[in-house]
PDB file of C-alpha atoms in Angstrom:
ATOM      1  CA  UNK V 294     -17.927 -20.258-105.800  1.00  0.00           C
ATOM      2  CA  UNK V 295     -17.615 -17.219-102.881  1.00  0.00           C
ATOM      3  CA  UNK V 296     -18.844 -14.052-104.111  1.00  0.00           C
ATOM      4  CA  UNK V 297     -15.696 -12.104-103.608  1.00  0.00           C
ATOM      5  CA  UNK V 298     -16.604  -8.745-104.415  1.00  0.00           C
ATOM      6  CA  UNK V 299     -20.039  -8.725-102.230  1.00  0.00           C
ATOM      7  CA  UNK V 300     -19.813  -7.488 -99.310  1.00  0.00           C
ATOM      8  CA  UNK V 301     -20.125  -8.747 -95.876  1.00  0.00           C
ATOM      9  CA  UNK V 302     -23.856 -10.064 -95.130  1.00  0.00           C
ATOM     10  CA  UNK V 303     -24.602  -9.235 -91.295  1.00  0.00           C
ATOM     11  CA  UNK V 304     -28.111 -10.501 -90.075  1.00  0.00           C
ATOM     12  CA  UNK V 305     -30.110  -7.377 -88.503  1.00  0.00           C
ATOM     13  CA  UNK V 306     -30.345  -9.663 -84.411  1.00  0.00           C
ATOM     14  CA  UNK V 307     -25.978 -10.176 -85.101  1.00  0.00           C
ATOM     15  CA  UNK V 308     -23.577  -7.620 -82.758  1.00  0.00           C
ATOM     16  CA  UNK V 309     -20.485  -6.745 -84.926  1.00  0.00           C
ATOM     17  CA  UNK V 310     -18.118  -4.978 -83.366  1.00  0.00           C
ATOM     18  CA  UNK V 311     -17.367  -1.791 -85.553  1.00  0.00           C
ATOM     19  CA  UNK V 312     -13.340  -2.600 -85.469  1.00  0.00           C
ATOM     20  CA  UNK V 313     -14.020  -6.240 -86.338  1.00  0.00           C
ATOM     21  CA  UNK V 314     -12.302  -6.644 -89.815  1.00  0.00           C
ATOM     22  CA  UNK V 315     -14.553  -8.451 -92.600  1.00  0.00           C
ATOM     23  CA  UNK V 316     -13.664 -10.017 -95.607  1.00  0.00           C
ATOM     24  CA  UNK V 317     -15.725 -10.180 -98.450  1.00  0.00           C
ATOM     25  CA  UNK V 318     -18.840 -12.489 -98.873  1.00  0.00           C
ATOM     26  CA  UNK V 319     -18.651 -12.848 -95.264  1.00  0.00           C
ATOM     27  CA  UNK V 320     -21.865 -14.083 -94.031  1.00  0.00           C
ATOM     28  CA  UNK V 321     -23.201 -13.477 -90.280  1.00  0.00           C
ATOM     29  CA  UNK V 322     -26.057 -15.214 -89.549  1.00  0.00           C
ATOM     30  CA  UNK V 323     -28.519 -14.615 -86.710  1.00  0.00           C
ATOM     31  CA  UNK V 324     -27.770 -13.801 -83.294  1.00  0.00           C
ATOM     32  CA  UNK V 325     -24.152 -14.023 -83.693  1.00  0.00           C
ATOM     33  CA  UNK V 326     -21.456 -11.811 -81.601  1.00  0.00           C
ATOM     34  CA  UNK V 327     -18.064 -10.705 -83.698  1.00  0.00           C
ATOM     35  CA  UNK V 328     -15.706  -9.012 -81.008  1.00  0.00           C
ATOM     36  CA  UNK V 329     -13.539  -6.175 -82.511  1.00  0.00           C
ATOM     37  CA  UNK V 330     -10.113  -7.651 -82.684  1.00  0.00           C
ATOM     38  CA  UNK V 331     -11.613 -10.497 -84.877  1.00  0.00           C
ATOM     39  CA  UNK V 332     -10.563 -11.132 -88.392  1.00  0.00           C
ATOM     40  CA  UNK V 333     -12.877 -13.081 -90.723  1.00  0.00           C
ATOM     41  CA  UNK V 334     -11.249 -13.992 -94.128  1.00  0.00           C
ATOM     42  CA  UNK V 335     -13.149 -13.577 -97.918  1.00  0.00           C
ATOM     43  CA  UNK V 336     -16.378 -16.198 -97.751  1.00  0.00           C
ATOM     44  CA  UNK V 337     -16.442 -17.091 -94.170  1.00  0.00           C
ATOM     45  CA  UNK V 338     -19.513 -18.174 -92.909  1.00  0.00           C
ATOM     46  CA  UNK V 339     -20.974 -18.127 -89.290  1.00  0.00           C
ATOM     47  CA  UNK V 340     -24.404 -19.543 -89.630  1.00  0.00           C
ATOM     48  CA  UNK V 341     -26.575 -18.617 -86.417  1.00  0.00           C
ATOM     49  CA  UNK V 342     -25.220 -18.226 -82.839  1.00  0.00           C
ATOM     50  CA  UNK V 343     -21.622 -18.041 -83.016  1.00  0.00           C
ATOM     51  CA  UNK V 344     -19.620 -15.668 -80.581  1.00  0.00           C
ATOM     52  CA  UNK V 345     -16.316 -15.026 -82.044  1.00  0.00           C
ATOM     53  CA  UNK V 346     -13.993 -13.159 -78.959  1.00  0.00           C
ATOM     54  CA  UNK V 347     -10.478 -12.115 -78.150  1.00  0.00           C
ATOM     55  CA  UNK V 348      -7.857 -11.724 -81.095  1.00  0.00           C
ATOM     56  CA  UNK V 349      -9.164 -14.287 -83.274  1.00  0.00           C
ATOM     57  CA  UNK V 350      -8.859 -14.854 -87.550  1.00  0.00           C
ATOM     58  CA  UNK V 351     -10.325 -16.921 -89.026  1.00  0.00           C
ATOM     59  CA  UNK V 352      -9.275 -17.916 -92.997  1.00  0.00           C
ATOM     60  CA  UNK V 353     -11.180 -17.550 -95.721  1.00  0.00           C
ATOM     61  CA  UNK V 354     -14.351 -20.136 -96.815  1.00  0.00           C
ATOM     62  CA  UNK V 355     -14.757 -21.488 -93.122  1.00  0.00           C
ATOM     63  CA  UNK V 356     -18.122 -22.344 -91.986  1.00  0.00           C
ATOM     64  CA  UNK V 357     -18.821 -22.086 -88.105  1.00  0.00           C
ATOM     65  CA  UNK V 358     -21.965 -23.928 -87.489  1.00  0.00           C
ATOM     66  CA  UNK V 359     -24.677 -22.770 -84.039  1.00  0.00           C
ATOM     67  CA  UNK V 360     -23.444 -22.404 -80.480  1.00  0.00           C
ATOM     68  CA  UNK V 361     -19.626 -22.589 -81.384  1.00  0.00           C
ATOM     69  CA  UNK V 362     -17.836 -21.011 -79.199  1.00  0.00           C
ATOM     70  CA  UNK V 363     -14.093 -19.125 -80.647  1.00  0.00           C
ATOM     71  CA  UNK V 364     -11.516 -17.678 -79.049  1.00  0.00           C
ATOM     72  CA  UNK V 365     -12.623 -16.872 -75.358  1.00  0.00           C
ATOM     73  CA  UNK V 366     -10.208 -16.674 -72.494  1.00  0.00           C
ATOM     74  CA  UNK V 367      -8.344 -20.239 -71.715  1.00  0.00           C
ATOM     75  CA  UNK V 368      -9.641 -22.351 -69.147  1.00  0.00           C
ATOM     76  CA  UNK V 369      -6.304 -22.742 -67.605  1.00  0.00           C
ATOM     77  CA  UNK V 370      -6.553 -20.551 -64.236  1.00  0.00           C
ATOM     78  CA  UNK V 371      -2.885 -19.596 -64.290  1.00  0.00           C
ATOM     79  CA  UNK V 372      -4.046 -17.261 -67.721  1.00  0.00           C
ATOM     80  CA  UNK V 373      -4.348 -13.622 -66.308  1.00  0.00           C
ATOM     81  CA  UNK V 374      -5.097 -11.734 -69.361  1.00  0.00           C
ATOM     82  CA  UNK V 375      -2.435 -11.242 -71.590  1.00  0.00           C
ATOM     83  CA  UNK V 376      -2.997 -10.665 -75.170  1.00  0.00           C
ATOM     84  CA  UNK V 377      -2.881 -14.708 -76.837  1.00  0.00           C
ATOM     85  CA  UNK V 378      -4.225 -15.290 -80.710  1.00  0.00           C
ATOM     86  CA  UNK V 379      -6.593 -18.295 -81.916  1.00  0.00           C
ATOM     87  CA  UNK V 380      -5.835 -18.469 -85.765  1.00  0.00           C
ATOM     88  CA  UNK V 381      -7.868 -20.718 -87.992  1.00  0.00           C
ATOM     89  CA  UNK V 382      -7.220 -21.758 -90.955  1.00  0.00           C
ATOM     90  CA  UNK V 383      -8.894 -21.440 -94.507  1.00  0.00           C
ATOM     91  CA  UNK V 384     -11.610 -23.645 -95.492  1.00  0.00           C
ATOM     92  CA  UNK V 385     -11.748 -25.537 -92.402  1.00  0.00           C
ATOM     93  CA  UNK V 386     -15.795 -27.142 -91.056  1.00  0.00           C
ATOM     94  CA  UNK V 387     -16.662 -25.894 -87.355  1.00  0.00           C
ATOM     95  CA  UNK V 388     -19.872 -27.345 -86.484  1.00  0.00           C
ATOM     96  CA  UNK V 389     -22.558 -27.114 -83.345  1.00  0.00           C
ATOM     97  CA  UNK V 390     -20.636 -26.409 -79.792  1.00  0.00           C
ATOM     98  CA  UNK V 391     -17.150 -26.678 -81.080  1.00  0.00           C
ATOM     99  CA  UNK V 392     -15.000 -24.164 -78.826  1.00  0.00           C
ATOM    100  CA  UNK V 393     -11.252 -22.911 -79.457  1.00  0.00           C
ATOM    101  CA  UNK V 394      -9.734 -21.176 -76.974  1.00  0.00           C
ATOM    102  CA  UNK V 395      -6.822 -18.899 -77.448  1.00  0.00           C
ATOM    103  CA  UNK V 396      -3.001 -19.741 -76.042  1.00  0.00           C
ATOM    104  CA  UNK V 397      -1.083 -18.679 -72.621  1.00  0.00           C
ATOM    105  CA  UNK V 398       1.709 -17.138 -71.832  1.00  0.00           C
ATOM    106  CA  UNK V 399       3.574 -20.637 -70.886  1.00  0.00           C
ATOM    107  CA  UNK V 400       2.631 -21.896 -74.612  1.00  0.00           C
ATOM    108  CA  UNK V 401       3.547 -18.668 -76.874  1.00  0.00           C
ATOM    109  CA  UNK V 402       0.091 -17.225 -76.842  1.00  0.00           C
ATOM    110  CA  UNK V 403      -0.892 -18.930 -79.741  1.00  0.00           C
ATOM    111  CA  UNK V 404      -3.865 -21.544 -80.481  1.00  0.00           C
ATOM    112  CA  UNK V 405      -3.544 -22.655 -84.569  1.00  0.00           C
ATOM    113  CA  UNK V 406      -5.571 -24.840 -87.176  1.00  0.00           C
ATOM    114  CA  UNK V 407      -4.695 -25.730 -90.198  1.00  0.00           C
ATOM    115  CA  UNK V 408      -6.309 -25.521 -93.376  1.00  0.00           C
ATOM    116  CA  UNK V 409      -9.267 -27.817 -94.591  1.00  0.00           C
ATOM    117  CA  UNK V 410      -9.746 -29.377 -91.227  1.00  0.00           C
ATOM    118  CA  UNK V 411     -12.826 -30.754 -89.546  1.00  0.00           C
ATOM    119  CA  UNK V 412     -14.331 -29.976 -86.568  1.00  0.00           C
ATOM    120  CA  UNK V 413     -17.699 -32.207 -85.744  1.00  0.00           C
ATOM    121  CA  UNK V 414     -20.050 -31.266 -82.736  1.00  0.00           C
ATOM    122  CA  UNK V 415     -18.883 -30.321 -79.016  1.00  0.00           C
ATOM    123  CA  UNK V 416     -14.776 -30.785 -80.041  1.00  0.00           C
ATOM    124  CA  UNK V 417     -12.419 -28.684 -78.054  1.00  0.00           C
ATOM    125  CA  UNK V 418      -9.512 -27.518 -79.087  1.00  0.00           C
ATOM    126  CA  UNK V 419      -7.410 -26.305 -75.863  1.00  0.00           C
ATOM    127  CA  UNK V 420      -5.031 -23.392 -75.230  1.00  0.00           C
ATOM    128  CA  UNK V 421      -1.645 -23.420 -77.266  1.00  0.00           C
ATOM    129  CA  UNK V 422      -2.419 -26.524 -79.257  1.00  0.00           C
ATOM    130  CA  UNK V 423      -0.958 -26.619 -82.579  1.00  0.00           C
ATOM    131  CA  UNK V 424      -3.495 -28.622 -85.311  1.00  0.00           C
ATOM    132  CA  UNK V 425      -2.015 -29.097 -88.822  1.00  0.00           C
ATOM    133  CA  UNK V 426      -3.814 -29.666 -92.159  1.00  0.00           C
ATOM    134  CA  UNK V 427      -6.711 -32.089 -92.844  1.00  0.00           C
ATOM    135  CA  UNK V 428      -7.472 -33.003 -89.437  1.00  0.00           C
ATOM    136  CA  UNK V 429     -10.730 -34.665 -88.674  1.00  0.00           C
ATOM    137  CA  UNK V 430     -11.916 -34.465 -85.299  1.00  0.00           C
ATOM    138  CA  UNK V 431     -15.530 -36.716 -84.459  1.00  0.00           C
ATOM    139  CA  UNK V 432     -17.950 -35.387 -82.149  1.00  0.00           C
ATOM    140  CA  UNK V 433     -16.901 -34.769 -78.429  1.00  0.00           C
ATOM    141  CA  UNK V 434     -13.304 -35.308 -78.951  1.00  0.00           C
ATOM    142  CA  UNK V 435     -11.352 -33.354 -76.047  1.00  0.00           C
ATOM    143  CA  UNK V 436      -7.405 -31.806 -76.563  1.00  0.00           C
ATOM    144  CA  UNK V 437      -6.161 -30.774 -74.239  1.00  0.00           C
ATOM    145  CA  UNK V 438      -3.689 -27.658 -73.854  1.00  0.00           C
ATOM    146  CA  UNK V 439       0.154 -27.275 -75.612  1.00  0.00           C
ATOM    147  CA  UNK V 440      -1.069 -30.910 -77.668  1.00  0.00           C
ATOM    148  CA  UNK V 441       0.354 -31.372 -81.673  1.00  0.00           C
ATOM    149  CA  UNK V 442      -1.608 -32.788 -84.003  1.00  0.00           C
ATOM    150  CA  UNK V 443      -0.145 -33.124 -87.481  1.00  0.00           C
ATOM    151  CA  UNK V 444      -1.606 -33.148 -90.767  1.00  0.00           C
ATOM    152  CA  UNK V 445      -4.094 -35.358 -92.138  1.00  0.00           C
ATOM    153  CA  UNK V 446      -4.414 -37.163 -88.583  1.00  0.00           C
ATOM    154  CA  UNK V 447      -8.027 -38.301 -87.362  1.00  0.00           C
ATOM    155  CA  UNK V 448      -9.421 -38.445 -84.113  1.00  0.00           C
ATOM    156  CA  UNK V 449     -12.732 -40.540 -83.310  1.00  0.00           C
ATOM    157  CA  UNK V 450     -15.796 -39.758 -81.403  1.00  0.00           C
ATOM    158  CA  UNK V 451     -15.371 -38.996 -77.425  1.00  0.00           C
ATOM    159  CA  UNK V 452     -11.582 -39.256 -77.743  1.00  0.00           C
ATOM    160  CA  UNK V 453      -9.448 -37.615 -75.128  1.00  0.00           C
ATOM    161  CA  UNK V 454      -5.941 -36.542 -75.390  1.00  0.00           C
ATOM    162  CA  UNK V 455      -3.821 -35.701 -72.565  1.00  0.00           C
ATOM    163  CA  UNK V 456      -1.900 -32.090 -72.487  1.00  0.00           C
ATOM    164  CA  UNK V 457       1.447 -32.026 -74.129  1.00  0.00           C
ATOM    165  CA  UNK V 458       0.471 -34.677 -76.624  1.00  0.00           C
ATOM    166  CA  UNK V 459       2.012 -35.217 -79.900  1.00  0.00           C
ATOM    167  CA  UNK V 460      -0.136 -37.142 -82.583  1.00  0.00           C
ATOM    168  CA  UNK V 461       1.927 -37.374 -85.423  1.00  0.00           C
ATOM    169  CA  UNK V 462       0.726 -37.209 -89.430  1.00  0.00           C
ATOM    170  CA  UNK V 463      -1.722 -39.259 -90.475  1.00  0.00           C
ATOM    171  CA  UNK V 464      -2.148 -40.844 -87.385  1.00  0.00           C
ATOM    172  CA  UNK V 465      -5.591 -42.460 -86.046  1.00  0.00           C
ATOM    173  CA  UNK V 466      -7.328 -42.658 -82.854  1.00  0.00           C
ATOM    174  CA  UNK V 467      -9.776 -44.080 -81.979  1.00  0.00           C
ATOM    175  CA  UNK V 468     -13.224 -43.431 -80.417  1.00  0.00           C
ATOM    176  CA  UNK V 469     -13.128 -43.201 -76.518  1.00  0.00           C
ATOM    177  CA  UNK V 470      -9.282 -43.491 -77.008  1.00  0.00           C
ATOM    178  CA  UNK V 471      -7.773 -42.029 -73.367  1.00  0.00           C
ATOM    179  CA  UNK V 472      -4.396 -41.076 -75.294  1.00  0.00           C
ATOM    180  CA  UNK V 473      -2.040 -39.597 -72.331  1.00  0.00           C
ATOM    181  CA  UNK V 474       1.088 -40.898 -74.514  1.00  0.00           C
ATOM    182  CA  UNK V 475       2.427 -39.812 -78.117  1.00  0.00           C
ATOM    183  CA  UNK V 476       1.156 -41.366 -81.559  1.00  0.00           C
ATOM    184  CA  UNK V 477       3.980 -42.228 -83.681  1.00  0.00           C
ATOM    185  CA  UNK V 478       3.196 -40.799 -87.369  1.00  0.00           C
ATOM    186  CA  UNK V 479       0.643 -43.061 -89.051  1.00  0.00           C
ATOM    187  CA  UNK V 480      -0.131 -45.150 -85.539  1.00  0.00           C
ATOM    188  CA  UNK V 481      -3.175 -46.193 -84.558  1.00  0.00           C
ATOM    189  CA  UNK V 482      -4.171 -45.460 -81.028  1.00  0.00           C
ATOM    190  CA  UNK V 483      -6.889 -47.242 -79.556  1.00  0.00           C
ATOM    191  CA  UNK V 484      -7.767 -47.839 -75.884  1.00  0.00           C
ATOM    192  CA  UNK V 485      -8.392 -46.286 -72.501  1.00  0.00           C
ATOM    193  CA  UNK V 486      -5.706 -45.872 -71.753  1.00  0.00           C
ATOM    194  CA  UNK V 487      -4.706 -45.921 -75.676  1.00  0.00           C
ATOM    195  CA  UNK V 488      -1.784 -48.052 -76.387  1.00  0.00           C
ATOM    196  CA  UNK V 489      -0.125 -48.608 -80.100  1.00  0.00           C
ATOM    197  CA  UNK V 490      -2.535 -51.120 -82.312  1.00  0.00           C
ATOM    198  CA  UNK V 491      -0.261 -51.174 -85.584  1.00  0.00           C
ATOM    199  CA  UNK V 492      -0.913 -48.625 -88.850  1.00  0.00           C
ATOM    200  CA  UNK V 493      -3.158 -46.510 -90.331  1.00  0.00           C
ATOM    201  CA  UNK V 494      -3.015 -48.736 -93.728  1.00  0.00           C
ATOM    202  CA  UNK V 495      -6.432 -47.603 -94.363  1.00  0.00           C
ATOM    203  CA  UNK V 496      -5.864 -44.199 -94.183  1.00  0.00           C
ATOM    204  CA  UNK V 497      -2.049 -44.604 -96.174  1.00  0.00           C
ATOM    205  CA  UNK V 498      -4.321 -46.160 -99.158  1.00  0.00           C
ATOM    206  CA  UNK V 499      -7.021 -43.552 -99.168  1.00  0.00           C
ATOM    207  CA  UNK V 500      -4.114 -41.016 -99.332  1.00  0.00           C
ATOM    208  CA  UNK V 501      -2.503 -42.789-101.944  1.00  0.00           C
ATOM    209  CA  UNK V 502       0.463 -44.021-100.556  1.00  0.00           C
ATOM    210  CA  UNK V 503       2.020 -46.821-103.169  1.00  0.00           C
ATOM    211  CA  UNK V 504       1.799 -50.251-101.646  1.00  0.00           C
ATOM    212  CA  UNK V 505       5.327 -50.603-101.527  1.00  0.00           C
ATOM    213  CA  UNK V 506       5.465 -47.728 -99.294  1.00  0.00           C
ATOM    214  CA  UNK V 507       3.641 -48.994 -96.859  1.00  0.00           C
ATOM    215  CA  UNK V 508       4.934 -52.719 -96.737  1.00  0.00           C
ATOM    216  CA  UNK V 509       8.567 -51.109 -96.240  1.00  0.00           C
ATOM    217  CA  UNK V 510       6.769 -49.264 -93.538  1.00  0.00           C
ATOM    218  CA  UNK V 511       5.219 -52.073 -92.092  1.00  0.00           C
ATOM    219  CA  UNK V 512       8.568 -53.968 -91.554  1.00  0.00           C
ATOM    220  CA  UNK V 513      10.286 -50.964 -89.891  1.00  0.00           C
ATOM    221  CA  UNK V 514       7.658 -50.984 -87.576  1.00  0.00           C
ATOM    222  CA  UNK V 515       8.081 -54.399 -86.509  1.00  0.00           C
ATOM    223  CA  UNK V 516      11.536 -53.731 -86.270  1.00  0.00           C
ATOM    224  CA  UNK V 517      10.891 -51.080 -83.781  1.00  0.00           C
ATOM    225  CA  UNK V 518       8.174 -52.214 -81.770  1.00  0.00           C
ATOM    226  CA  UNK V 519       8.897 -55.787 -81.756  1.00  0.00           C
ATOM    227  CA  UNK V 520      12.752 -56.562 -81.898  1.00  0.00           C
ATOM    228  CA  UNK V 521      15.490 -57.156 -79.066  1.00  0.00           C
ATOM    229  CA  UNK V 522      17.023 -54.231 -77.028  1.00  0.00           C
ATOM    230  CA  UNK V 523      15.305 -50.936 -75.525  1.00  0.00           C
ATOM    231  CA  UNK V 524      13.360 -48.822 -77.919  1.00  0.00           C
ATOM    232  CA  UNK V 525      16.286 -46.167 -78.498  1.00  0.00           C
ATOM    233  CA  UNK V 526      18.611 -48.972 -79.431  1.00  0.00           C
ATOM    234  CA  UNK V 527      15.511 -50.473 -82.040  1.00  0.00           C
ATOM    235  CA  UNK V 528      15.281 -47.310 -83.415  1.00  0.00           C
ATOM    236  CA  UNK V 529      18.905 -47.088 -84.073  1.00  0.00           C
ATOM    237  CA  UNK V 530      18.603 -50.299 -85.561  1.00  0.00           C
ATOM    238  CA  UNK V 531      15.638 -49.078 -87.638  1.00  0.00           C
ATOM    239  CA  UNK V 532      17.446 -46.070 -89.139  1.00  0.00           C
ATOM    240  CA  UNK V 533      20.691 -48.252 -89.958  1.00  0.00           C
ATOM    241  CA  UNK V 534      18.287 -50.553 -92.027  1.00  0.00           C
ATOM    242  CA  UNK V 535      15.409 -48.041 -93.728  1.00  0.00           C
ATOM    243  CA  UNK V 536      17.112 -44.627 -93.717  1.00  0.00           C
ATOM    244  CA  UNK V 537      15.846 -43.041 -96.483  1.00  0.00           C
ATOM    245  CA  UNK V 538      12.774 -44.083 -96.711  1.00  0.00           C
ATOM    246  CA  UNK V 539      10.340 -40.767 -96.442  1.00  0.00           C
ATOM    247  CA  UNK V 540       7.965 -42.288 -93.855  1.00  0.00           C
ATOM    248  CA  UNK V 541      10.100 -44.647 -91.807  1.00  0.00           C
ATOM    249  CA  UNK V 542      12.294 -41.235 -91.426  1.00  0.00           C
ATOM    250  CA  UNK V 543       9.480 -39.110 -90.623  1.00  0.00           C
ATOM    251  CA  UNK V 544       8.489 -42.151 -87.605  1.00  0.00           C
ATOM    252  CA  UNK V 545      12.496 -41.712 -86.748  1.00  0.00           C
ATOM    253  CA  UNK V 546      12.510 -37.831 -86.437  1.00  0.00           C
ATOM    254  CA  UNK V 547       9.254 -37.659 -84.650  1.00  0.00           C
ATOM    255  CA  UNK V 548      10.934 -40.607 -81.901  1.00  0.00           C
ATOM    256  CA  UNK V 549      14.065 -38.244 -81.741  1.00  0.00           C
ATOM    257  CA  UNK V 550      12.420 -35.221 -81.446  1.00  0.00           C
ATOM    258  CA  UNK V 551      10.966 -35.932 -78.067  1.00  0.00           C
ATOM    259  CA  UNK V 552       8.595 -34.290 -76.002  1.00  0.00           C
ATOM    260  CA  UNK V 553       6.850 -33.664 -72.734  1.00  0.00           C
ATOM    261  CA  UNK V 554       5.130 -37.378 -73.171  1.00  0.00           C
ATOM    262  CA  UNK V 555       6.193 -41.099 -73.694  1.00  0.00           C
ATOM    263  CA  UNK V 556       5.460 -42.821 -76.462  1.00  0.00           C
ATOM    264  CA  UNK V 557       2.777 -44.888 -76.865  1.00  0.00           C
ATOM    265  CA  UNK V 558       3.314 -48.096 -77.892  1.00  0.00           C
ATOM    266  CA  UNK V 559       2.067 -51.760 -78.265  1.00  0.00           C
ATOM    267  CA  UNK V 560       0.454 -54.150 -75.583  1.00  0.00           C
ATOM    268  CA  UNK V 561       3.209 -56.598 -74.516  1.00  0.00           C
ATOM    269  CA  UNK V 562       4.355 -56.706 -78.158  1.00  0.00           C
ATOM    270  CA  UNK V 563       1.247 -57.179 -80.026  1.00  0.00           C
ATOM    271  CA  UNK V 564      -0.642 -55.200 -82.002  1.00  0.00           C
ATOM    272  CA  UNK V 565       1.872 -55.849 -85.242  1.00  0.00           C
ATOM    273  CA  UNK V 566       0.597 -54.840 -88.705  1.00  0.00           C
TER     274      UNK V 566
END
């Protein structure tokens, strides 16, 4: 349990800013840099060599592990200096080399991360990406900036994604994956470049979704990747036949939504569940 009413723990080698704002049971390990427009929630923890910069907060119970790197300037070189925000989330794992950078002007000058998410060694998360709940990112996986990752999706070892992205809920991809197109919600991505290889029925299992959920989702996304006609008249088709069902509409809204990207989607109609 955090120690809520101790307060913050600051190693004597650390350099806290004296307008950094500190939870309590904050721990600050050794040689680590707080800037003073940082905000670290009740029981966060930055273990050794962590430099926290810019307007950064960081939720309560997260652990930053050595050599992480939060909320510097954006590598983007239009970024002149305006005031952006990184916010993470509360009980989220940031381990050795991850860096965060803060958002741009051209993305609402916001970076976010959900709560309870992982973040495994050397993972970047770009300018003005938006990372839901429950993520897992493996080691060296690369987002790019103004990308959307929704809750509960996972990312594999050394996987890139392009900027602009979408990867919807519970969606997988996979380890070297070069994804430059969107993930549908509960895709699997694998590939370089990635391309569409069916469901994440493993993951819909481990998250409890009932098996007739995901045989209903199964068909509509045969119906959609697989049947006559372009793939806005399939997913007409789709809705007309499983509207209604929660995760076939969630699929539907995230295909009518749109975005800077195409969709990824199936080698030459393979890749069926």
């Amino acid at each position: 349990m955090r120690d809520h009413d101790a307060g913050p723990h600051i190693h004597p080698s650390a350099v806290v800013a004296h307008a950094a704002r500190l939870g309590r049971g904050v721990h600050i390990g050794p040689f680590c840099t707080v800037g003073p427009d940082v905000v670290l929630g009740e029981g966060v923890r930055l273990v050794s060599h962590v430099a926290v910069a810019g307007h950064t907060t960081i939720g309560d119970g997260t652990r930053v592990f050595p050599f992480a790197s939060l909320g510097h300037e954006p590598q983007d070189l239009k970024f002149r200096g305006e005031t952006s925000e990184l916010r993470i989330g509360r009980d989220c794992m940031i381990r050795e080399g991850v860096t965060m950078n803060p958002g741009t002007a051209a993305g609402g000058l916001l970076t976010s991360v959900g709560d309870r998410s992982v973040f495994l060694a050397q993972s970047h998360v770009a300018h003005d990406c938006r990372v839901g709940d429950e993520v897992i990112f493996s080691n060296n996986v690369m987002l790019a900036g103004h990308c959307t990752v929704g809750d509960n999706a996972i990312l594999g070892g050394g996987a890139a994604v392009h900027q602009f992205v979408r990867l919807g809920r519970h969606s997988f991809v996979g380890g070297l994956a070069g994804v430059e197109h969107d993930v549908i919600p509960y895709g699997i991505a694998l590939g370089n470049r990635a391309h569409l290889a069916g469901l994440n029925v493993v993951g819909l299992k481990r998250r409890g979704f009932s098996r007739e959920a995901i045989h209903e989702l199964r068909r509509a996304y045969k119906l959609l990747f697989s049947g006559a006609g372009t793939l806005r008249e399939r997913t007409e088709a789709v809705a007309a036949e499983f509207g209604g069902h929660p995760q076939a509409d969630e699929v539907l809204a995230f295909l009518r939504d749109g975005g800077e990207r195409a969709i990824c989607v199936p080698r030459d109609g393979r890749d069926l569940p």
